[in-house]
Amino acid sequence: MNLFEENDFDQASQTLQQLINSSSRIVFLGGAGVSTESGIPDFRSVDGLYNQKWAFPPEEILSATFFHLHTNEFYRFYRAKLICHGIQPNAGHKKLAELENAGKLTACITTNIDGLHQLAGSKNVLELHGTVLKNHCTKCNKFFDLNYVEEHQDKEFIPLCDECGGIIKPDVVLYEEGLDNSTLNQSIKSISEADLLIVAGTSLTVYPAAGLIQYASKNCKRVLINRDATQADNFFEYVMHTSIGKLLDSIKL
């Protein structure tokens, strides 16, 4: 394993540039750390959502059971913490879109639900945990965008369908729910065909997303960009402890 700390930034940048230059089927797998540089808090850091005080633990609030039993409390948390206004893609998001446009990046796989990759211009985005931008009625399955969810709510803060009056649920994968099989299978296929896998901004502790790295072929070069060490560091040939946005922004196409 080749380890690059923050003070090795120039070396890390040169190494990543060489890897990208020599690759044609790059796959990016990103977590919450990709969006923190846009101002969206992650979940597990010291100041993340899981360490903030609520009447219920965030892990419980973000479960399917809690959504159905305490829908109003779910939406109070959801509106306050998971819908982020005025947030823009950072340099990392933009560089990934450039890499895709240049024909280098074949897939951008993310556990984030913020839609920033698409806003930056990425097209082949595989959202493992869904998105806040899409919502459906739990009774008639009618689609609603985020604006409707924000602007229409009853006295209990719950958005209701304008067709049947059913409760609207965000297309976000909650605890106790399985990932979309199509998205998961596309992610596995993309990683298995990659010649360079770049993983960034994730603790690699949440499955099944964390297990996707195991589908990289033996010929696939593997890079991890993350602020902190992870339990899977030894899986990667190159580990870079530095800013994701700054490092990706340094890449020339």
mmCIF file of C-alpha atoms in Angstrom:
data_model
loop_
_atom_site.group_PDB
_atom_site.id
_atom_site.type_symbol
_atom_site.label_atom_id
_atom_site.label_comp_id
_atom_site.label_asym_id
_atom_site.label_seq_id
_atom_site.Cartn_x
_atom_site.Cartn_y
_atom_site.Cartn_z
ATOM 1 C CA MET A 1 0.000 0.000 0.000
ATOM 2 C CA ASN A 2 1.238 3.469 -0.936
ATOM 3 C CA LEU A 3 0.154 5.971 1.726
ATOM 4 C CA PHE A 4 -0.018 9.718 1.068
ATOM 5 C CA GLU A 5 -0.682 12.065 3.981
ATOM 6 C CA GLU A 6 -1.795 15.702 3.695
ATOM 7 C CA ASN A 7 1.782 16.951 3.404
ATOM 8 C CA ASP A 8 2.307 14.576 0.457
ATOM 9 C CA PHE A 9 -0.375 16.320 -1.607
ATOM 10 C CA ASP A 10 1.797 17.012 -4.662
ATOM 11 C CA GLN A 11 2.903 13.381 -4.813
ATOM 12 C CA ALA A 12 -0.670 12.175 -4.371
ATOM 13 C CA SER A 13 -1.825 14.483 -7.161
ATOM 14 C CA GLN A 14 0.901 13.312 -9.537
ATOM 15 C CA THR A 15 0.161 9.661 -8.771
ATOM 16 C CA LEU A 16 -3.577 10.057 -9.305
ATOM 17 C CA GLN A 17 -2.933 11.988 -12.535
ATOM 18 C CA GLN A 18 -0.801 9.133 -13.861
ATOM 19 C CA LEU A 19 -3.404 6.547 -12.900
ATOM 20 C CA ILE A 20 -6.191 8.485 -14.598
ATOM 21 C CA ASN A 21 -4.085 9.115 -17.708
ATOM 22 C CA SER A 22 -3.486 5.373 -18.105
ATOM 23 C CA SER A 23 -7.114 4.337 -17.466
ATOM 24 C CA SER A 24 -10.174 4.325 -19.691
ATOM 25 C CA ARG A 25 -12.841 2.652 -17.534
ATOM 26 C CA ILE A 26 -12.774 4.595 -14.275
ATOM 27 C CA VAL A 27 -15.471 4.042 -11.661
ATOM 28 C CA PHE A 28 -15.977 6.372 -8.712
ATOM 29 C CA LEU A 29 -17.598 5.178 -5.487
ATOM 30 C CA GLY A 30 -18.302 8.013 -3.068
ATOM 31 C CA GLY A 31 -19.801 8.555 0.364
ATOM 32 C CA ALA A 32 -20.790 11.434 2.619
ATOM 33 C CA GLY A 33 -17.279 12.905 2.614
ATOM 34 C CA VAL A 34 -17.699 13.885 -1.029
ATOM 35 C CA SER A 35 -20.462 16.336 -0.106
ATOM 36 C CA THR A 36 -19.091 17.686 3.178
ATOM 37 C CA GLU A 37 -16.953 20.122 1.173
ATOM 38 C CA SER A 38 -20.238 21.550 -0.158
ATOM 39 C CA GLY A 39 -21.417 22.151 3.400
ATOM 40 C CA ILE A 40 -23.527 19.017 3.925
ATOM 41 C CA PRO A 41 -22.709 17.318 7.263
ATOM 42 C CA ASP A 42 -21.824 13.649 7.259
ATOM 43 C CA PHE A 43 -23.273 11.134 9.691
ATOM 44 C CA ARG A 44 -20.493 9.568 11.702
ATOM 45 C CA SER A 45 -17.889 12.276 12.330
ATOM 46 C CA VAL A 46 -17.610 14.058 15.674
ATOM 47 C CA ASP A 47 -19.968 16.804 14.503
ATOM 48 C CA GLY A 48 -22.038 14.552 12.230
ATOM 49 C CA LEU A 49 -25.762 13.887 12.422
ATOM 50 C CA TYR A 50 -25.350 10.768 14.543
ATOM 51 C CA ASN A 51 -23.679 12.818 17.279
ATOM 52 C CA GLN A 52 -26.360 15.501 17.499
ATOM 53 C CA LYS A 53 -29.100 15.429 20.129
ATOM 54 C CA TRP A 54 -32.629 14.514 19.102
ATOM 55 C CA ALA A 55 -35.561 12.963 20.962
ATOM 56 C CA PHE A 56 -34.751 9.725 19.133
ATOM 57 C CA PRO A 57 -31.414 8.475 17.728
ATOM 58 C CA PRO A 58 -31.060 9.385 14.030
ATOM 59 C CA GLU A 59 -30.589 5.694 13.187
ATOM 60 C CA GLU A 60 -34.063 5.037 14.619
ATOM 61 C CA ILE A 61 -35.661 8.074 12.978
ATOM 62 C CA LEU A 62 -34.313 7.005 9.588
ATOM 63 C CA SER A 63 -35.839 3.533 9.787
ATOM 64 C CA ALA A 64 -38.859 2.239 7.875
ATOM 65 C CA THR A 65 -40.596 1.324 11.131
ATOM 66 C CA PHE A 66 -40.185 4.843 12.519
ATOM 67 C CA PHE A 67 -41.438 6.379 9.266
ATOM 68 C CA HIS A 68 -44.668 4.392 9.481
ATOM 69 C CA LEU A 69 -45.232 4.763 13.250
ATOM 70 C CA HIS A 70 -44.029 8.350 13.800
ATOM 71 C CA THR A 71 -44.323 9.959 10.372
ATOM 72 C CA ASN A 72 -44.536 13.506 11.715
ATOM 73 C CA GLU A 73 -41.354 13.105 13.785
ATOM 74 C CA PHE A 74 -39.616 11.566 10.769
ATOM 75 C CA TYR A 75 -40.496 14.583 8.635
ATOM 76 C CA ARG A 76 -39.415 17.058 11.310
ATOM 77 C CA PHE A 77 -35.932 15.508 11.247
ATOM 78 C CA TYR A 78 -35.970 14.973 7.483
ATOM 79 C CA ARG A 79 -36.833 18.576 6.690
ATOM 80 C CA ALA A 80 -34.305 19.937 9.198
ATOM 81 C CA LYS A 81 -31.350 17.708 8.392
ATOM 82 C CA LEU A 82 -31.660 15.932 5.049
ATOM 83 C CA ILE A 83 -33.070 18.655 2.799
ATOM 84 C CA CYS A 84 -30.274 21.158 2.209
ATOM 85 C CA HIS A 85 -31.014 24.504 0.549
ATOM 86 C CA GLY A 86 -28.535 26.565 -1.430
ATOM 87 C CA ILE A 87 -25.961 23.766 -1.561
ATOM 88 C CA GLN A 88 -23.865 23.648 -4.722
ATOM 89 C CA PRO A 89 -21.557 21.008 -6.196
ATOM 90 C CA ASN A 90 -17.932 21.365 -5.126
ATOM 91 C CA ALA A 91 -14.769 20.977 -7.179
ATOM 92 C CA GLY A 92 -14.831 17.209 -6.735
ATOM 93 C CA HIS A 93 -18.338 16.845 -8.135
ATOM 94 C CA LYS A 94 -17.429 19.050 -11.097
ATOM 95 C CA LYS A 95 -14.227 17.171 -11.921
ATOM 96 C CA LEU A 96 -16.081 13.840 -11.920
ATOM 97 C CA ALA A 97 -18.558 15.295 -14.428
ATOM 98 C CA GLU A 98 -15.613 16.412 -16.571
ATOM 99 C CA LEU A 99 -14.082 12.942 -16.398
ATOM 100 C CA GLU A 100 -17.359 11.410 -17.562
ATOM 101 C CA ASN A 101 -17.713 13.952 -20.361
ATOM 102 C CA ALA A 102 -14.155 13.155 -21.465
ATOM 103 C CA GLY A 103 -15.060 9.470 -21.760
ATOM 104 C CA LYS A 104 -12.858 8.430 -18.838
ATOM 105 C CA LEU A 105 -15.429 7.828 -16.101
ATOM 106 C CA THR A 106 -17.986 5.108 -16.808
ATOM 107 C CA ALA A 107 -20.020 5.332 -13.588
ATOM 108 C CA CYS A 108 -20.390 7.482 -10.505
ATOM 109 C CA ILE A 109 -21.740 5.368 -7.651
ATOM 110 C CA THR A 110 -22.845 7.242 -4.537
ATOM 111 C CA THR A 111 -24.451 6.639 -1.167
ATOM 112 C CA ASN A 112 -25.385 10.336 -1.003
ATOM 113 C CA ILE A 113 -28.985 11.424 -1.497
ATOM 114 C CA ASP A 114 -28.377 15.101 -2.316
ATOM 115 C CA GLY A 115 -28.349 15.025 -6.141
ATOM 116 C CA LEU A 116 -25.150 17.092 -6.342
ATOM 117 C CA HIS A 117 -23.472 14.799 -8.867
ATOM 118 C CA GLN A 118 -26.306 15.378 -11.351
ATOM 119 C CA LEU A 119 -26.325 19.096 -10.587
ATOM 120 C CA ALA A 120 -22.607 19.172 -11.475
ATOM 121 C CA GLY A 121 -23.345 17.528 -14.822
ATOM 122 C CA SER A 122 -22.783 13.805 -14.218
ATOM 123 C CA LYS A 123 -25.219 11.598 -16.112
ATOM 124 C CA ASN A 124 -24.467 7.980 -15.216
ATOM 125 C CA VAL A 125 -25.059 8.311 -11.469
ATOM 126 C CA LEU A 126 -26.024 5.234 -9.474
ATOM 127 C CA GLU A 127 -27.670 6.334 -6.227
ATOM 128 C CA LEU A 128 -27.424 3.369 -3.877
ATOM 129 C CA HIS A 129 -29.411 5.021 -1.092
ATOM 130 C CA GLY A 130 -31.895 6.879 -3.280
ATOM 131 C CA THR A 131 -32.477 10.629 -3.450
ATOM 132 C CA VAL A 132 -34.425 13.436 -1.767
ATOM 133 C CA LEU A 133 -35.331 14.756 -5.221
ATOM 134 C CA LYS A 134 -37.861 11.989 -5.898
ATOM 135 C CA ASN A 135 -40.912 11.110 -3.800
ATOM 136 C CA HIS A 136 -43.922 8.829 -4.219
ATOM 137 C CA CYS A 137 -47.343 8.387 -2.656
ATOM 138 C CA THR A 138 -47.425 5.248 -0.506
ATOM 139 C CA LYS A 139 -50.988 4.497 -1.674
ATOM 140 C CA CYS A 140 -51.244 5.292 -5.388
ATOM 141 C CA ASN A 141 -47.512 5.640 -6.187
ATOM 142 C CA LYS A 142 -47.906 9.065 -7.810
ATOM 143 C CA PHE A 143 -44.573 10.891 -8.243
ATOM 144 C CA PHE A 144 -43.842 14.191 -6.501
ATOM 145 C CA ASP A 145 -40.779 16.402 -6.701
ATOM 146 C CA LEU A 146 -38.984 17.964 -3.755
ATOM 147 C CA ASN A 147 -40.761 21.287 -4.151
ATOM 148 C CA TYR A 148 -44.139 19.655 -3.584
ATOM 149 C CA VAL A 149 -42.908 17.875 -0.459
ATOM 150 C CA GLU A 150 -41.564 21.120 0.943
ATOM 151 C CA GLU A 151 -44.586 23.251 0.101
ATOM 152 C CA HIS A 152 -47.423 20.847 0.904
ATOM 153 C CA GLN A 153 -47.842 19.481 4.399
ATOM 154 C CA ASP A 154 -50.658 18.996 6.860
ATOM 155 C CA LYS A 155 -50.651 20.297 10.427
ATOM 156 C CA GLU A 156 -48.437 17.331 11.395
ATOM 157 C CA PHE A 157 -45.736 18.336 8.836
ATOM 158 C CA ILE A 158 -46.646 15.352 6.641
ATOM 159 C CA PRO A 159 -46.912 15.825 2.845
ATOM 160 C CA LEU A 160 -50.026 14.202 1.413
ATOM 161 C CA CYS A 161 -50.881 13.109 -2.109
ATOM 162 C CA ASP A 162 -53.134 15.528 -4.018
ATOM 163 C CA GLU A 163 -54.816 12.591 -5.770
ATOM 164 C CA CYS A 164 -55.702 10.102 -3.022
ATOM 165 C CA GLY A 165 -54.590 11.756 0.214
ATOM 166 C CA GLY A 166 -51.960 9.101 0.896
ATOM 167 C CA ILE A 167 -48.734 9.808 2.751
ATOM 168 C CA ILE A 168 -45.809 10.718 0.513
ATOM 169 C CA LYS A 169 -42.487 8.965 1.147
ATOM 170 C CA PRO A 170 -39.092 10.139 -0.101
ATOM 171 C CA ASP A 171 -37.287 7.776 -2.480
ATOM 172 C CA VAL A 172 -34.571 7.404 0.146
ATOM 173 C CA VAL A 173 -33.512 3.942 1.321
ATOM 174 C CA LEU A 174 -34.276 3.782 5.040
ATOM 175 C CA TYR A 175 -32.876 1.354 7.576
ATOM 176 C CA GLU A 176 -34.723 -1.986 7.313
ATOM 177 C CA GLU A 177 -35.191 -1.447 3.569
ATOM 178 C CA GLY A 178 -33.217 -3.156 0.843
ATOM 179 C CA LEU A 179 -31.297 -1.395 -1.890
ATOM 180 C CA ASP A 180 -32.791 -1.215 -5.355
ATOM 181 C CA ASN A 181 -31.666 -4.400 -7.116
ATOM 182 C CA SER A 182 -31.234 -2.740 -10.491
ATOM 183 C CA THR A 183 -28.999 -0.001 -9.058
ATOM 184 C CA LEU A 184 -26.998 -2.541 -7.060
ATOM 185 C CA ASN A 185 -26.500 -4.835 -10.060
ATOM 186 C CA GLN A 186 -25.445 -1.933 -12.295
ATOM 187 C CA SER A 187 -22.933 -0.871 -9.634
ATOM 188 C CA ILE A 188 -21.485 -4.377 -9.393
ATOM 189 C CA LYS A 189 -21.192 -4.625 -13.184
ATOM 190 C CA SER A 190 -19.504 -1.220 -13.463
ATOM 191 C CA ILE A 191 -16.937 -2.002 -10.761
ATOM 192 C CA SER A 192 -16.191 -5.466 -12.144
ATOM 193 C CA GLU A 193 -15.389 -3.909 -15.548
ATOM 194 C CA ALA A 194 -13.331 -0.982 -14.199
ATOM 195 C CA ASP A 195 -9.598 -0.591 -14.766
ATOM 196 C CA LEU A 196 -9.404 2.086 -12.035
ATOM 197 C CA LEU A 197 -11.624 2.252 -8.952
ATOM 198 C CA ILE A 198 -11.556 5.493 -6.964
ATOM 199 C CA VAL A 199 -13.293 5.299 -3.590
ATOM 200 C CA ALA A 200 -13.700 8.533 -1.642
ATOM 201 C CA GLY A 201 -15.340 10.045 1.414
ATOM 202 C CA THR A 202 -16.556 6.854 3.042
ATOM 203 C CA SER A 203 -15.748 4.944 6.217
ATOM 204 C CA LEU A 204 -16.507 1.688 4.355
ATOM 205 C CA THR A 205 -18.506 0.372 7.296
ATOM 206 C CA VAL A 206 -22.069 0.402 5.902
ATOM 207 C CA TYR A 207 -23.088 -2.644 3.883
ATOM 208 C CA PRO A 208 -23.937 -3.622 1.242
ATOM 209 C CA ALA A 209 -22.370 -0.459 -0.241
ATOM 210 C CA ALA A 210 -19.008 -1.063 1.465
ATOM 211 C CA GLY A 211 -18.861 -4.587 0.064
ATOM 212 C CA LEU A 212 -18.971 -3.380 -3.540
ATOM 213 C CA ILE A 213 -15.207 -2.840 -3.593
ATOM 214 C CA GLN A 214 -14.763 -6.627 -3.536
ATOM 215 C CA TYR A 215 -16.090 -6.799 -7.100
ATOM 216 C CA ALA A 216 -13.034 -5.004 -8.488
ATOM 217 C CA SER A 217 -11.001 -7.321 -10.705
ATOM 218 C CA LYS A 218 -7.426 -8.297 -9.847
ATOM 219 C CA ASN A 219 -6.229 -6.065 -12.701
ATOM 220 C CA CYS A 220 -8.130 -3.032 -11.469
ATOM 221 C CA LYS A 221 -6.044 -0.322 -9.829
ATOM 222 C CA ARG A 222 -7.574 0.829 -6.526
ATOM 223 C CA VAL A 223 -7.381 4.267 -4.895
ATOM 224 C CA LEU A 224 -8.893 5.427 -1.605
ATOM 225 C CA ILE A 225 -9.225 9.154 -0.853
ATOM 226 C CA ASN A 226 -10.452 9.742 2.675
ATOM 227 C CA ARG A 227 -9.820 12.064 5.586
ATOM 228 C CA ASP A 228 -9.381 9.216 8.071
ATOM 229 C CA ALA A 229 -8.094 5.652 7.965
ATOM 230 C CA THR A 230 -10.662 2.905 7.318
ATOM 231 C CA GLN A 231 -10.813 -0.779 8.137
ATOM 232 C CA ALA A 232 -10.386 -1.516 4.424
ATOM 233 C CA ASP A 233 -7.248 0.552 3.755
ATOM 234 C CA ASN A 234 -5.170 -2.537 2.977
ATOM 235 C CA PHE A 235 -7.477 -3.413 0.094
ATOM 236 C CA PHE A 236 -6.225 -0.370 -1.812
ATOM 237 C CA GLU A 237 -2.933 0.096 -3.632
ATOM 238 C CA TYR A 238 -3.020 3.844 -2.977
ATOM 239 C CA VAL A 239 -4.453 5.563 0.111
ATOM 240 C CA MET A 240 -4.600 9.360 0.142
ATOM 241 C CA HIS A 241 -5.524 11.270 3.301
ATOM 242 C CA THR A 242 -6.397 14.647 1.841
ATOM 243 C CA SER A 243 -9.232 16.840 0.563
ATOM 244 C CA ILE A 244 -11.278 15.028 -2.077
ATOM 245 C CA GLY A 245 -12.299 18.185 -3.903
ATOM 246 C CA LYS A 246 -8.816 19.692 -3.880
ATOM 247 C CA LEU A 247 -7.201 16.478 -5.090
ATOM 248 C CA LEU A 248 -9.675 15.836 -7.889
ATOM 249 C CA ASP A 249 -9.572 19.492 -8.909
ATOM 250 C CA SER A 250 -5.795 19.180 -9.410
ATOM 251 C CA ILE A 251 -6.317 16.596 -12.186
ATOM 252 C CA LYS A 252 -5.805 17.886 -15.730
ATOM 253 C CA LEU A 253 -7.744 16.453 -18.657
#
